Every structure is written in C-alpha cells, then in structure tokens.
Amino acid sequence: MTETAVKLSSRGGPGPRGKAGRPVRSKPVGRRSAVAYLFLAPFLILFSVFVLGPAIYGLWISLHIWNPLLDDHPFVGLQNYIDLFTPGSLTSGDFWKSMGATGIFTVASVPLLLVIPLGIAMLLNNKVRGGSVFRGIFFAPYVLGVAVISVLWRYLLDPQLGVVNALIGQDIPWTVQVPWAWISLVGITVWWTLGLNTIILLAGLKGISAELYEAAAIDGAGPWRKFTSVTLPGLRPVMTFVVTVTILASANMFGQAYLITKGGPGTDTRTAIMYIADQGLTQNQMGAATAMSYLLFAVLAAVSVLNFRLQRDNT
Amino acid sequence: MSALAPTKRRGLAQRTNPLVYVGLYLVSLVIVLPLLWMFLTSFKTDFDAISSPANPIPNPFTVDAYVTLAGGSQPILTWFFNSVIAATAQTLIILVTASAAAYALARLEFVGKKIVFGVIIATLLVPGVIFLIPNYLIVQNLGWLDSLWAIIIPGSAGAFGVFFLRQFFISLPAEIEEAARVDGAGDFRIFWQIVLPLSRPALATLAVLSFLTNWNDFIWPIYVLLSPENLTLQPGLAVLQGTYSTHFGIVMAGAVIASVPVLILFTLAQKQIVESVANSGIKG
C-alpha cells in the first residue's frame, strides 16, 4: 500500500513529470527539498523531541540503574533485562506476574471482542431502519474516557452498595475477588469498546459482494455454510486488522484496573502497564521500568508478527 | 432514502427478520442503561444513591451533587477549563503541524522522503508505554511537570495526524494543483488556498479525534499533573472517587460533566468519526 501511495503522490509533485507540451517549471532538487523540509519542520521538531528521541533515550535509560532522585546513573549494560529473566531477582517475580495478568485479560477479552461485535455487525448488515442511530449508540461508550467508564462501573459493581448486586439480590464480590474482578474488567471493557470493532467489521461485511452469497445460495448453501464459506473468508483482511488492534489495546490495559480493582485483590489484576508505571514513576526504578517496557514491546511485536503470519497461512 | 432503497434492494434481500430488531434493541439497552443510570444518579442525594441503588429514578430529584462540586473541596470547574484549554490547544497544534508535514509527504518530492515517511509510520506501531518514562524525564527537564504544557505538547507530536492527512491529500486530484502551478502559484499558496480548503472534512475529522484523545487521556496526566488545581478532568475523576468514595451522586455528577462535551461532539461528528474508523480497518 505504501508503495502505491508514494507513486501516486509523485503525480502531484513539481518537476519534469508534467504532461508533454505543458510548461512545467522545474526547480533544482536542493531548493525543492528545502521547501519540503520547511513544511515538515514544525512537525519534525516535535516528533524528534517527543517521539523519536524518547524511543532512543528510553533504550539508553534501560541500560542504567536510573533513579531520578540521584545524580549518578551507573551504567549496567543489559543487567536490567537479565534481572527480568533471573528468578528471585527484585523485579522478575512481580513483573512476570503482571505480564501474566495482562495475558489473562487479553486472552479473555479478545475472543469476546471479536465474536460479539461480529454478531452485532451481522445484525446491522441487514436492511435495518435507523441503522446509523444503532451504530451511534453502540459506538458512544467508546468516546468516553476510561476514567468516566471506570467510576461509573465502580459504582454499579460496588459489592456492598452497588446497583448490580441490588438488582440481582446477590452479594457478588465483583471488584474484590478473583475471578469476579477479571469478569468485571473484561465485561466492562467489552461494553466500552465493542462499538469500535463493530463498525470496522460492519464496513468489512459491506465490502463482501452480494453475488458471492447468491452463488452460494444457488449451490444450496444454508446460513451456516454461507457464514463459513463466504462471510469469514471475505472478512479475513479486516479480521487480521481487528485482531491485531484488539490484542494491542488489551495488552495496554491500565485505567480500568487502576481505578476499579486497584490492581487487587493483592496484585492479581495489576497489569504490566500498571507495574511498569508504578516501578518507573512511583518507585523511581526508571532503568528497570524502561527495560520492562521494551520487553513488553518485544512480546507484542512477536504476537503481531505471529498473528499476521497465521492469517496469511490460512488463506 | 427509505422511499427509494427498499424497491431497489427488495429483489435481493428478504424482508428483515424481526429478531434482528430484537437483538439490536437488546444491545442498545445494555449499552445505554449504565450511562442513563450514571446520569440519573447524579441527580440523587447521597442517601438515595446508596440506599436505593436498584431504583434509577432520583427521589427526591436534586442538583445538590453539582452544587457541591461547583463549590466543594475539589476545583472541578478548573479541571473542566484545563481540559478544554489542553484539548483545544493540542488539536490546533496537530492541525497546523500535521497538515504541513502531510502536504510535504503527499505532494512534494524531496531528498530523504522515503526515510522520513518510514520512520514516522514505524512509530505508529510502538506502544505508548515506551514513551512514558523518557517523556516524563524530558518534560521534567523542560520544567513542564505539573503544567498544561505537559498535557498539550508531547501528545501533539504523534504520527497519526500526519498519516491520516497524508492519505487524504494523496487522494486529491493532481490536475487542480497542476493548473495552479501553471498559473504561477507556489507550494505555500497551493497548500493554503487549494489543498487545505479541499480537505475540510478530513481536517474536521482529525480535529474531533484529536480533541477526544486529549480529553480522555488518563495515564499520562495522572503522573505529570500533581497539584489539585492543575489537573484535567480525567485524573480529577480519580481524585473525586478517592475523596467522595461513598458519595456516588457526586462522583456520577463529575462523570457526567466529563462525558457531556465529548458526547455532544460525538453526536455532531458521528458520521465522520464512524466512517474514519470503518476506513481504518478497510485501508489498514
């Protein structure tokens, strides 16, 4: 896609590509580049200081024992990374437990965030009156911040005073015991974000040609056969995108657990992001924390690559 | 549309199964009910919110929670204005810097173009947690800790806006631009008088998405904003929850104040937001 995009863009550029006979001025390459970089400069300055710079600076920090309160940041090479793989070190146990928590959340939420939105998208893909109103309603919670949805559900799910327990007449420890805390966090996240995947999958469904369904019907395919032979293969590229984006979003879970379960009970729902932020910004262990963040990045990158590979092999 | 569409499609699709509507209404209910509950609870007294949680209707109906918030121990109005200022400022910076950069990447030829574009796009794949600690140190060195600068500037440097606008600029017809060039217009005039006016829908969508993102940001502000009067609404809500842990009416009122602006914005721009999200999956 990038390739075609670059080719297309050159159509509009100045220079000798103008149609024969048209008077197209051509400027020297150096001057054209200078103009382009003038356009790029404000963004590139911000980008270098707050995106590119930090990505490299973080790697540098991760090679040190970096306590921001001390002037001296001793260089320790890969020790922070090695510590994470050394059982019994200060950080490894808690870190991998938090990675496990992130893993539990991801494994539990991603399938639900695929199946439920796909079901809703298939409902919306019918000839429905008020379809755009439904789409708007389903998407609405997603535009609310994680703090809003968290304080809301903290109230609804409060074990003693909450609405849900009052409505069902039970004393379920929604936010203070596992597995209930996980059920709550996953359920809230599904409620909050299902609109996003629904919209993307709906667009994918609309892209599947009606002729394919007709052909399947002529071949005598029932609804299930149409679903498995036409719908699912037709959705494959969109599905790859949705799976990747949903895994990454789930792996970045922070606010819900921070505000609703406070990482508890104990540290059972303390996710990797929560642990990294706490170590780096509250406990002042910045070297160890940045090392953790790069390790998390590496795991996520591996998962993404694996996901794309699997999707491609299935085709 | 309802007058035309059915006759056109009736031949292909069968009549919509009523169960489809049942499903859609059920999902709508599950989505809307908690939000409605939040809204109604904000008009309850503390006692009512705790003693009759299963009854959504306030009894008595009161705006005490909002009054308490406005004059209470937590400066929620200040948080609100901080959020408005930060989100607006960041949106403007993104529009200006990203559109200029996207124009260069979409329409100009220059040395190093592939590398610059490749590096910008690559950072879209890097999770935000990587930037948390280094950016904290950078912001601290700039003396921006506990100020709105920390909320406005770092987030305006992201690659998304550039990528989003570049995709749109590329789709604009080259002929108009060539004609202007023949007429002697320079790059800046083409950008300002042709490309930007033609891109109003894309700019508006990016503006709304940027505003929403900044308004809803949580993890970064809870670590870089410290003084109560410097908070934005999202970390402010966390403080409210801590301060008024069992005063649910007040906490819900705070949540309503934080949601109403973005829900209004969403209602106004629903079509653009939904379409740009849908496209992200198709083109992505």
mmCIF file of C-alpha atoms in Angstrom, chain A:
data_model
loop_
_atom_site.group_PDB
_atom_site.id
_atom_site.type_symbol
_atom_site.label_atom_id
_atom_site.label_comp_id
_atom_site.label_asym_id
_atom_site.label_seq_id
_atom_site.Cartn_x
_atom_site.Cartn_y
_atom_site.Cartn_z
ATOM 1 C CA MET A 1 0.000 0.000 0.000
ATOM 2 C CA THR A 2 2.811 2.351 0.891
ATOM 3 C CA GLU A 3 4.391 1.719 -2.490
ATOM 4 C CA THR A 4 1.335 2.761 -4.480
ATOM 5 C CA ALA A 5 0.795 5.694 -2.196
ATOM 6 C CA VAL A 6 4.265 7.016 -2.856
ATOM 7 C CA LYS A 7 3.809 6.579 -6.594
ATOM 8 C CA LEU A 8 0.503 8.399 -6.545
ATOM 9 C CA SER A 9 1.956 11.230 -4.563
ATOM 10 C CA SER A 10 4.629 11.880 -7.133
ATOM 11 C CA ARG A 11 1.946 12.705 -9.682
ATOM 12 C CA GLY A 12 1.249 15.942 -7.933
ATOM 13 C CA GLY A 13 4.835 16.878 -7.386
ATOM 14 C CA PRO A 14 6.548 19.561 -9.428
ATOM 15 C CA GLY A 15 9.176 18.744 -11.967
ATOM 16 C CA PRO A 16 9.574 17.003 -15.266
ATOM 17 C CA ARG A 17 6.599 14.625 -14.826
ATOM 18 C CA GLY A 18 4.123 17.158 -16.269
ATOM 19 C CA LYS A 19 2.445 16.090 -19.483
ATOM 20 C CA ALA A 20 4.451 16.746 -22.624
ATOM 21 C CA GLY A 21 3.934 20.207 -24.002
ATOM 22 C CA ARG A 22 2.843 21.741 -20.749
ATOM 23 C CA PRO A 23 5.118 24.411 -19.430
ATOM 24 C CA VAL A 24 6.221 22.901 -16.163
ATOM 25 C CA ARG A 25 8.890 24.743 -14.284
ATOM 26 C CA SER A 26 11.483 22.573 -12.707
ATOM 27 C CA LYS A 27 13.358 23.782 -9.705
ATOM 28 C CA PRO A 28 16.701 22.444 -8.601
ATOM 29 C CA VAL A 29 16.388 19.383 -6.372
ATOM 30 C CA GLY A 30 18.064 21.117 -3.458
ATOM 31 C CA ARG A 31 15.630 24.003 -3.412
ATOM 32 C CA ARG A 32 12.612 21.719 -3.691
ATOM 33 C CA SER A 33 13.889 19.708 -0.760
ATOM 34 C CA ALA A 34 14.402 22.864 1.253
ATOM 35 C CA VAL A 35 10.770 23.876 0.673
ATOM 36 C CA ALA A 36 9.547 20.410 1.661
ATOM 37 C CA TYR A 37 11.581 20.430 4.859
ATOM 38 C CA LEU A 38 10.208 23.864 5.662
ATOM 39 C CA PHE A 39 6.750 22.323 5.600
ATOM 40 C CA LEU A 40 7.965 19.381 7.658
ATOM 41 C CA ALA A 41 9.977 21.351 10.198
ATOM 42 C CA PRO A 42 7.374 22.174 12.869
ATOM 43 C CA PHE A 43 6.181 18.581 12.991
ATOM 44 C CA LEU A 44 9.648 17.053 12.764
ATOM 45 C CA ILE A 45 10.901 19.157 15.672
ATOM 46 C CA LEU A 46 8.042 17.990 17.910
ATOM 47 C CA PHE A 47 8.359 14.451 16.591
ATOM 48 C CA SER A 48 12.095 14.293 17.269
ATOM 49 C CA VAL A 49 11.820 15.642 20.796
ATOM 50 C CA PHE A 50 8.769 13.708 21.987
ATOM 51 C CA VAL A 51 8.616 10.544 19.863
ATOM 52 C CA LEU A 52 11.856 9.606 18.137
ATOM 53 C CA GLY A 53 14.146 10.985 20.838
ATOM 54 C CA PRO A 54 12.322 9.300 23.734
ATOM 55 C CA ALA A 55 12.257 5.931 21.956
ATOM 56 C CA ILE A 56 16.058 6.003 21.810
ATOM 57 C CA TYR A 57 16.519 7.771 25.155
ATOM 58 C CA GLY A 58 14.426 5.018 26.762
ATOM 59 C CA LEU A 59 16.775 2.335 25.443
ATOM 60 C CA TRP A 60 19.687 4.279 26.930
ATOM 61 C CA ILE A 61 17.902 4.592 30.300
ATOM 62 C CA SER A 62 17.189 0.861 30.317
ATOM 63 C CA LEU A 63 20.947 0.193 30.326
ATOM 64 C CA HIS A 64 21.401 2.067 33.613
ATOM 65 C CA ILE A 65 20.337 1.985 37.221
ATOM 66 C CA TRP A 66 18.358 5.178 36.859
ATOM 67 C CA ASN A 67 16.924 6.771 39.968
ATOM 68 C CA PRO A 68 15.806 10.289 39.026
ATOM 69 C CA LEU A 69 16.430 11.489 42.579
ATOM 70 C CA LEU A 70 20.144 10.665 42.342
ATOM 71 C CA ASP A 71 22.659 12.474 40.153
ATOM 72 C CA ASP A 72 24.584 9.352 39.317
ATOM 73 C CA HIS A 73 23.059 6.807 36.961
ATOM 74 C CA PRO A 74 25.509 3.898 36.841
ATOM 75 C CA PHE A 75 25.715 2.045 33.541
ATOM 76 C CA VAL A 76 24.863 -1.628 33.985
ATOM 77 C CA GLY A 77 24.585 -2.851 30.404
ATOM 78 C CA LEU A 78 21.893 -5.460 29.947
ATOM 79 C CA GLN A 79 21.606 -6.146 33.691
ATOM 80 C CA ASN A 80 18.059 -4.763 33.940
ATOM 81 C CA TYR A 81 16.981 -7.151 31.193
ATOM 82 C CA ILE A 82 18.905 -10.079 32.671
ATOM 83 C CA ASP A 83 17.274 -9.391 36.062
ATOM 84 C CA LEU A 84 13.855 -9.786 34.493
ATOM 85 C CA PHE A 85 14.832 -13.280 33.382
ATOM 86 C CA THR A 86 16.509 -14.196 36.682
ATOM 87 C CA PRO A 87 14.084 -15.911 39.043
ATOM 88 C CA GLY A 88 14.317 -14.466 42.526
ATOM 89 C CA SER A 89 15.581 -11.028 41.450
ATOM 90 C CA LEU A 90 13.822 -7.946 42.855
ATOM 91 C CA THR A 91 11.679 -7.382 39.812
ATOM 92 C CA SER A 92 11.271 -10.622 37.906
ATOM 93 C CA GLY A 93 8.547 -12.222 40.026
ATOM 94 C CA ASP A 94 6.272 -9.176 40.137
ATOM 95 C CA PHE A 95 6.961 -8.292 36.518
ATOM 96 C CA TRP A 96 6.051 -11.690 35.135
ATOM 97 C CA LYS A 97 3.023 -11.837 37.394
ATOM 98 C CA SER A 98 1.871 -8.520 35.891
ATOM 99 C CA MET A 99 2.610 -9.848 32.395
ATOM 100 C CA GLY A 100 0.506 -12.862 33.325
ATOM 101 C CA ALA A 101 -2.327 -10.569 34.425
ATOM 102 C CA THR A 102 -2.130 -8.726 31.107
ATOM 103 C CA GLY A 103 -2.113 -12.122 29.373
ATOM 104 C CA ILE A 104 -5.211 -13.303 31.256
ATOM 105 C CA PHE A 105 -7.038 -10.110 30.375
ATOM 106 C CA THR A 106 -6.008 -10.294 26.720
ATOM 107 C CA VAL A 107 -6.882 -13.962 26.291
ATOM 108 C CA ALA A 108 -10.260 -13.429 27.948
ATOM 109 C CA SER A 109 -11.247 -10.204 26.234
ATOM 110 C CA VAL A 110 -10.022 -10.586 22.656
ATOM 111 C CA PRO A 111 -12.307 -13.504 21.635
ATOM 112 C CA LEU A 112 -15.308 -11.703 23.134
ATOM 113 C CA LEU A 113 -14.332 -8.504 21.354
ATOM 114 C CA LEU A 114 -14.318 -10.409 18.072
ATOM 115 C CA VAL A 115 -17.378 -12.622 18.417
ATOM 116 C CA ILE A 116 -19.802 -10.137 19.973
ATOM 117 C CA PRO A 117 -19.018 -7.256 17.580
ATOM 118 C CA LEU A 118 -19.184 -9.669 14.634
ATOM 119 C CA GLY A 119 -22.642 -10.776 15.774
ATOM 120 C CA ILE A 120 -23.799 -7.179 16.147
ATOM 121 C CA ALA A 121 -22.264 -6.197 12.809
ATOM 122 C CA MET A 122 -24.168 -9.047 11.132
ATOM 123 C CA LEU A 123 -27.384 -7.777 12.700
ATOM 124 C CA LEU A 124 -26.631 -4.273 11.416
ATOM 125 C CA ASN A 125 -25.755 -5.616 7.983
ATOM 126 C CA ASN A 126 -29.412 -6.472 7.435
ATOM 127 C CA LYS A 127 -31.772 -3.950 5.949
ATOM 128 C CA VAL A 128 -32.419 -2.084 9.195
ATOM 129 C CA ARG A 129 -34.400 1.038 9.814
ATOM 130 C CA GLY A 130 -32.361 3.518 11.875
ATOM 131 C CA GLY A 131 -29.109 1.683 11.263
ATOM 132 C CA SER A 132 -26.981 4.787 11.767
ATOM 133 C CA VAL A 133 -28.721 5.503 15.079
ATOM 134 C CA PHE A 134 -27.863 2.000 16.314
ATOM 135 C CA ARG A 135 -24.291 2.423 15.105
ATOM 136 C CA GLY A 136 -24.065 5.694 17.020
ATOM 137 C CA ILE A 137 -25.452 4.152 20.204
ATOM 138 C CA PHE A 138 -23.097 1.157 20.057
ATOM 139 C CA PHE A 139 -20.104 3.393 19.471
ATOM 140 C CA ALA A 140 -20.981 6.039 22.071
ATOM 141 C CA PRO A 141 -19.340 4.483 25.177
ATOM 142 C CA TYR A 142 -16.046 4.288 23.278
ATOM 143 C CA VAL A 143 -15.782 8.077 23.106
ATOM 144 C CA LEU A 144 -15.934 8.315 26.891
ATOM 145 C CA GLY A 145 -12.664 8.300 28.782
ATOM 146 C CA VAL A 146 -11.502 5.318 30.772
ATOM 147 C CA ALA A 147 -11.889 7.383 33.966
ATOM 148 C CA VAL A 148 -15.571 8.003 33.243
ATOM 149 C CA ILE A 149 -16.426 4.396 32.461
ATOM 150 C CA SER A 150 -14.378 3.215 35.433
ATOM 151 C CA VAL A 151 -16.016 5.419 38.075
ATOM 152 C CA LEU A 152 -19.385 4.536 36.559
ATOM 153 C CA TRP A 153 -18.839 0.773 36.816
ATOM 154 C CA ARG A 154 -17.128 1.121 40.181
ATOM 155 C CA TYR A 155 -20.496 2.448 41.367
ATOM 156 C CA LEU A 156 -22.619 -0.098 39.516
ATOM 157 C CA LEU A 157 -20.482 -3.028 40.700
ATOM 158 C CA ASP A 158 -19.749 -1.930 44.267
ATOM 159 C CA PRO A 159 -20.049 -5.166 46.300
ATOM 160 C CA GLN A 160 -21.990 -3.564 49.169
ATOM 161 C CA LEU A 161 -23.769 -0.516 47.775
ATOM 162 C CA GLY A 162 -23.789 -1.209 44.054
ATOM 163 C CA VAL A 163 -26.642 -1.296 41.593
ATOM 164 C CA VAL A 164 -25.919 -4.677 40.041
ATOM 165 C CA ASN A 165 -25.926 -6.622 43.298
ATOM 166 C CA ALA A 166 -29.034 -4.733 44.438
ATOM 167 C CA LEU A 167 -30.795 -5.599 41.180
ATOM 168 C CA ILE A 168 -29.955 -9.303 41.231
ATOM 169 C CA GLY A 169 -30.203 -9.636 45.011
ATOM 170 C CA GLN A 170 -26.773 -11.261 45.342
ATOM 171 C CA ASP A 171 -23.556 -10.406 47.142
ATOM 172 C CA ILE A 172 -21.102 -10.985 44.365
ATOM 173 C CA PRO A 173 -17.623 -9.576 45.102
ATOM 174 C CA TRP A 174 -17.365 -8.036 41.630
ATOM 175 C CA THR A 175 -14.298 -5.924 42.234
ATOM 176 C CA VAL A 176 -12.550 -7.522 45.184
ATOM 177 C CA GLN A 177 -12.147 -11.236 44.434
ATOM 178 C CA VAL A 178 -10.884 -13.229 41.508
ATOM 179 C CA PRO A 179 -12.237 -14.479 39.206
ATOM 180 C CA TRP A 180 -15.011 -11.879 39.673
ATOM 181 C CA ALA A 181 -12.580 -8.985 39.314
ATOM 182 C CA TRP A 182 -11.473 -10.382 35.949
ATOM 183 C CA ILE A 183 -15.041 -10.977 34.846
ATOM 184 C CA SER A 184 -15.829 -7.361 35.734
ATOM 185 C CA LEU A 185 -12.783 -5.884 33.988
ATOM 186 C CA VAL A 186 -13.345 -7.937 30.839
ATOM 187 C CA GLY A 187 -17.096 -7.269 30.802
ATOM 188 C CA ILE A 188 -16.630 -3.525 31.280
ATOM 189 C CA THR A 189 -14.034 -3.404 28.532
ATOM 190 C CA VAL A 190 -16.268 -5.317 26.133
ATOM 191 C CA TRP A 191 -19.154 -2.959 26.930
ATOM 192 C CA TRP A 192 -16.890 0.048 26.479
ATOM 193 C CA THR A 193 -15.142 -0.887 23.221
ATOM 194 C CA LEU A 194 -17.432 -3.245 21.317
ATOM 195 C CA GLY A 195 -18.627 -0.374 19.100
ATOM 196 C CA LEU A 196 -15.171 0.142 17.652
ATOM 197 C CA ASN A 197 -14.817 -3.411 16.327
ATOM 198 C CA THR A 198 -18.480 -3.499 15.305
ATOM 199 C CA ILE A 199 -18.020 -0.513 12.996
ATOM 200 C CA ILE A 200 -14.860 -1.898 11.410
ATOM 201 C CA LEU A 201 -16.367 -5.366 10.917
ATOM 202 C CA LEU A 202 -19.570 -3.872 9.525
ATOM 203 C CA ALA A 203 -17.542 -1.998 6.930
ATOM 204 C CA GLY A 204 -15.846 -5.305 6.122
ATOM 205 C CA LEU A 205 -19.199 -7.086 5.755
ATOM 206 C CA LYS A 206 -20.471 -4.403 3.416
ATOM 207 C CA GLY A 207 -17.422 -4.990 1.260
ATOM 208 C CA ILE A 208 -18.361 -8.616 0.586
ATOM 209 C CA SER A 209 -20.088 -8.895 -2.778
ATOM 210 C CA ALA A 210 -23.753 -9.931 -2.676
ATOM 211 C CA GLU A 211 -23.089 -12.096 -5.716
ATOM 212 C CA LEU A 212 -20.974 -14.420 -3.618
ATOM 213 C CA TYR A 213 -23.944 -15.028 -1.326
ATOM 214 C CA GLU A 214 -26.218 -15.606 -4.322
ATOM 215 C CA ALA A 215 -23.761 -18.050 -5.828
ATOM 216 C CA ALA A 216 -23.573 -19.878 -2.503
ATOM 217 C CA ALA A 217 -27.378 -19.956 -2.309
ATOM 218 C CA ILE A 218 -27.588 -21.449 -5.818
ATOM 219 C CA ASP A 219 -25.126 -24.111 -4.725
ATOM 220 C CA GLY A 220 -27.570 -24.920 -1.920
ATOM 221 C CA ALA A 221 -25.599 -23.439 0.971
ATOM 222 C CA GLY A 222 -27.515 -22.832 4.206
ATOM 223 C CA PRO A 223 -26.925 -19.885 6.549
ATOM 224 C CA TRP A 224 -24.086 -21.595 8.404
ATOM 225 C CA ARG A 225 -22.366 -22.674 5.204
ATOM 226 C CA LYS A 226 -22.685 -19.121 3.840
ATOM 227 C CA PHE A 227 -21.150 -17.805 7.044
ATOM 228 C CA THR A 228 -18.163 -20.149 6.963
ATOM 229 C CA SER A 229 -17.622 -20.159 3.191
ATOM 230 C CA VAL A 230 -18.407 -16.564 2.249
ATOM 231 C CA THR A 231 -18.547 -14.270 5.291
ATOM 232 C CA LEU A 232 -15.479 -15.417 7.201
ATOM 233 C CA PRO A 233 -13.122 -15.653 4.192
ATOM 234 C CA GLY A 234 -14.410 -12.303 2.944
ATOM 235 C CA LEU A 235 -13.623 -10.722 6.300
ATOM 236 C CA ARG A 236 -10.110 -12.094 6.549
ATOM 237 C CA PRO A 237 -8.101 -8.906 5.862
ATOM 238 C CA VAL A 238 -10.364 -6.819 8.084
ATOM 239 C CA MET A 239 -10.267 -9.531 10.746
ATOM 240 C CA THR A 240 -6.449 -9.546 10.765
ATOM 241 C CA PHE A 241 -6.530 -5.816 11.404
ATOM 242 C CA VAL A 242 -9.180 -6.083 14.127
ATOM 243 C CA VAL A 243 -7.400 -8.949 15.892
ATOM 244 C CA THR A 244 -4.110 -7.053 15.916
ATOM 245 C CA VAL A 245 -5.602 -3.787 17.106
ATOM 246 C CA THR A 246 -7.663 -5.533 19.802
ATOM 247 C CA ILE A 247 -4.703 -7.531 21.116
ATOM 248 C CA LEU A 248 -2.586 -4.378 21.318
ATOM 249 C CA ALA A 249 -5.356 -2.447 23.056
ATOM 250 C CA SER A 250 -5.942 -5.252 25.573
ATOM 251 C CA ALA A 251 -2.235 -5.571 26.255
ATOM 252 C CA ASN A 252 -2.175 -1.861 27.092
ATOM 253 C CA MET A 253 -4.942 -2.144 29.671
ATOM 254 C CA PHE A 254 -4.339 0.235 32.544
ATOM 255 C CA GLY A 255 -7.093 2.618 33.596
ATOM 256 C CA GLN A 256 -9.819 0.062 34.286
ATOM 257 C CA ALA A 257 -7.672 -1.955 36.705
ATOM 258 C CA TYR A 258 -6.092 1.166 38.205
ATOM 259 C CA LEU A 259 -9.464 2.693 39.071
ATOM 260 C CA ILE A 260 -11.818 -0.260 39.546
ATOM 261 C CA THR A 261 -9.826 -3.047 41.204
ATOM 262 C CA LYS A 262 -6.714 -1.000 42.100
ATOM 263 C CA GLY A 263 -4.724 -3.980 40.876
ATOM 264 C CA GLY A 264 -6.315 -6.172 43.524
ATOM 265 C CA PRO A 265 -7.125 -8.434 45.172
ATOM 266 C CA GLY A 266 -3.468 -8.291 46.231
ATOM 267 C CA THR A 267 -1.693 -7.768 42.938
ATOM 268 C CA ASP A 268 -3.805 -10.230 40.950
ATOM 269 C CA THR A 269 -5.172 -7.670 38.469
ATOM 270 C CA ARG A 270 -2.095 -5.445 38.392
ATOM 271 C CA THR A 271 -1.364 -5.353 34.658
ATOM 272 C CA ALA A 272 2.042 -4.939 33.037
ATOM 273 C CA ILE A 273 1.450 -1.268 32.247
ATOM 274 C CA MET A 274 0.397 -0.633 35.847
ATOM 275 C CA TYR A 275 3.502 -2.331 37.185
ATOM 276 C CA ILE A 276 5.822 -0.534 34.743
ATOM 277 C CA ALA A 277 4.316 2.885 35.529
ATOM 278 C CA ASP A 278 4.498 2.190 39.258
ATOM 279 C CA GLN A 279 8.105 0.989 39.173
ATOM 280 C CA GLY A 280 9.257 3.845 36.941
ATOM 281 C CA LEU A 281 7.275 6.813 38.154
ATOM 282 C CA THR A 282 6.415 5.993 41.763
ATOM 283 C CA GLN A 283 9.259 3.718 42.920
ATOM 284 C CA ASN A 284 11.866 5.653 40.871
ATOM 285 C CA GLN A 285 13.256 2.491 39.277
ATOM 286 C CA MET A 286 13.375 4.017 35.822
ATOM 287 C CA GLY A 287 16.089 1.787 34.384
ATOM 288 C CA ALA A 288 14.276 -1.400 35.332
ATOM 289 C CA ALA A 289 10.919 0.015 34.250
ATOM 290 C CA THR A 290 12.107 1.064 30.783
ATOM 291 C CA ALA A 291 13.684 -2.362 30.326
ATOM 292 C CA MET A 292 10.271 -3.857 31.139
ATOM 293 C CA SER A 293 8.569 -1.582 28.633
ATOM 294 C CA TYR A 294 10.898 -2.697 25.831
ATOM 295 C CA LEU A 295 10.388 -6.322 26.783
ATOM 296 C CA LEU A 296 6.612 -5.822 26.662
ATOM 297 C CA PHE A 297 7.040 -4.155 23.266
ATOM 298 C CA ALA A 298 9.088 -7.122 22.038
ATOM 299 C CA VAL A 299 6.400 -9.572 23.178
ATOM 300 C CA LEU A 300 3.678 -7.520 21.482
ATOM 301 C CA ALA A 301 5.682 -7.229 18.275
ATOM 302 C CA ALA A 302 6.188 -11.006 18.265
ATOM 303 C CA VAL A 303 2.459 -11.572 18.791
ATOM 304 C CA SER A 304 1.622 -9.190 15.932
ATOM 305 C CA VAL A 305 4.051 -10.888 13.554
ATOM 306 C CA LEU A 306 2.693 -14.296 14.546
ATOM 307 C CA ASN A 307 -0.850 -13.089 14.013
ATOM 308 C CA PHE A 308 -0.108 -11.799 10.505
ATOM 309 C CA ARG A 309 1.761 -14.992 9.665
ATOM 310 C CA LEU A 310 -1.108 -17.188 10.849
ATOM 311 C CA GLN A 311 -3.678 -15.162 8.956
ATOM 312 C CA ARG A 312 -1.623 -15.369 5.800
ATOM 313 C CA ASP A 313 -1.059 -19.113 6.068
ATOM 314 C CA ASN A 314 -4.781 -19.664 6.423
ATOM 315 C CA THR A 315 -5.525 -18.063 3.097
#
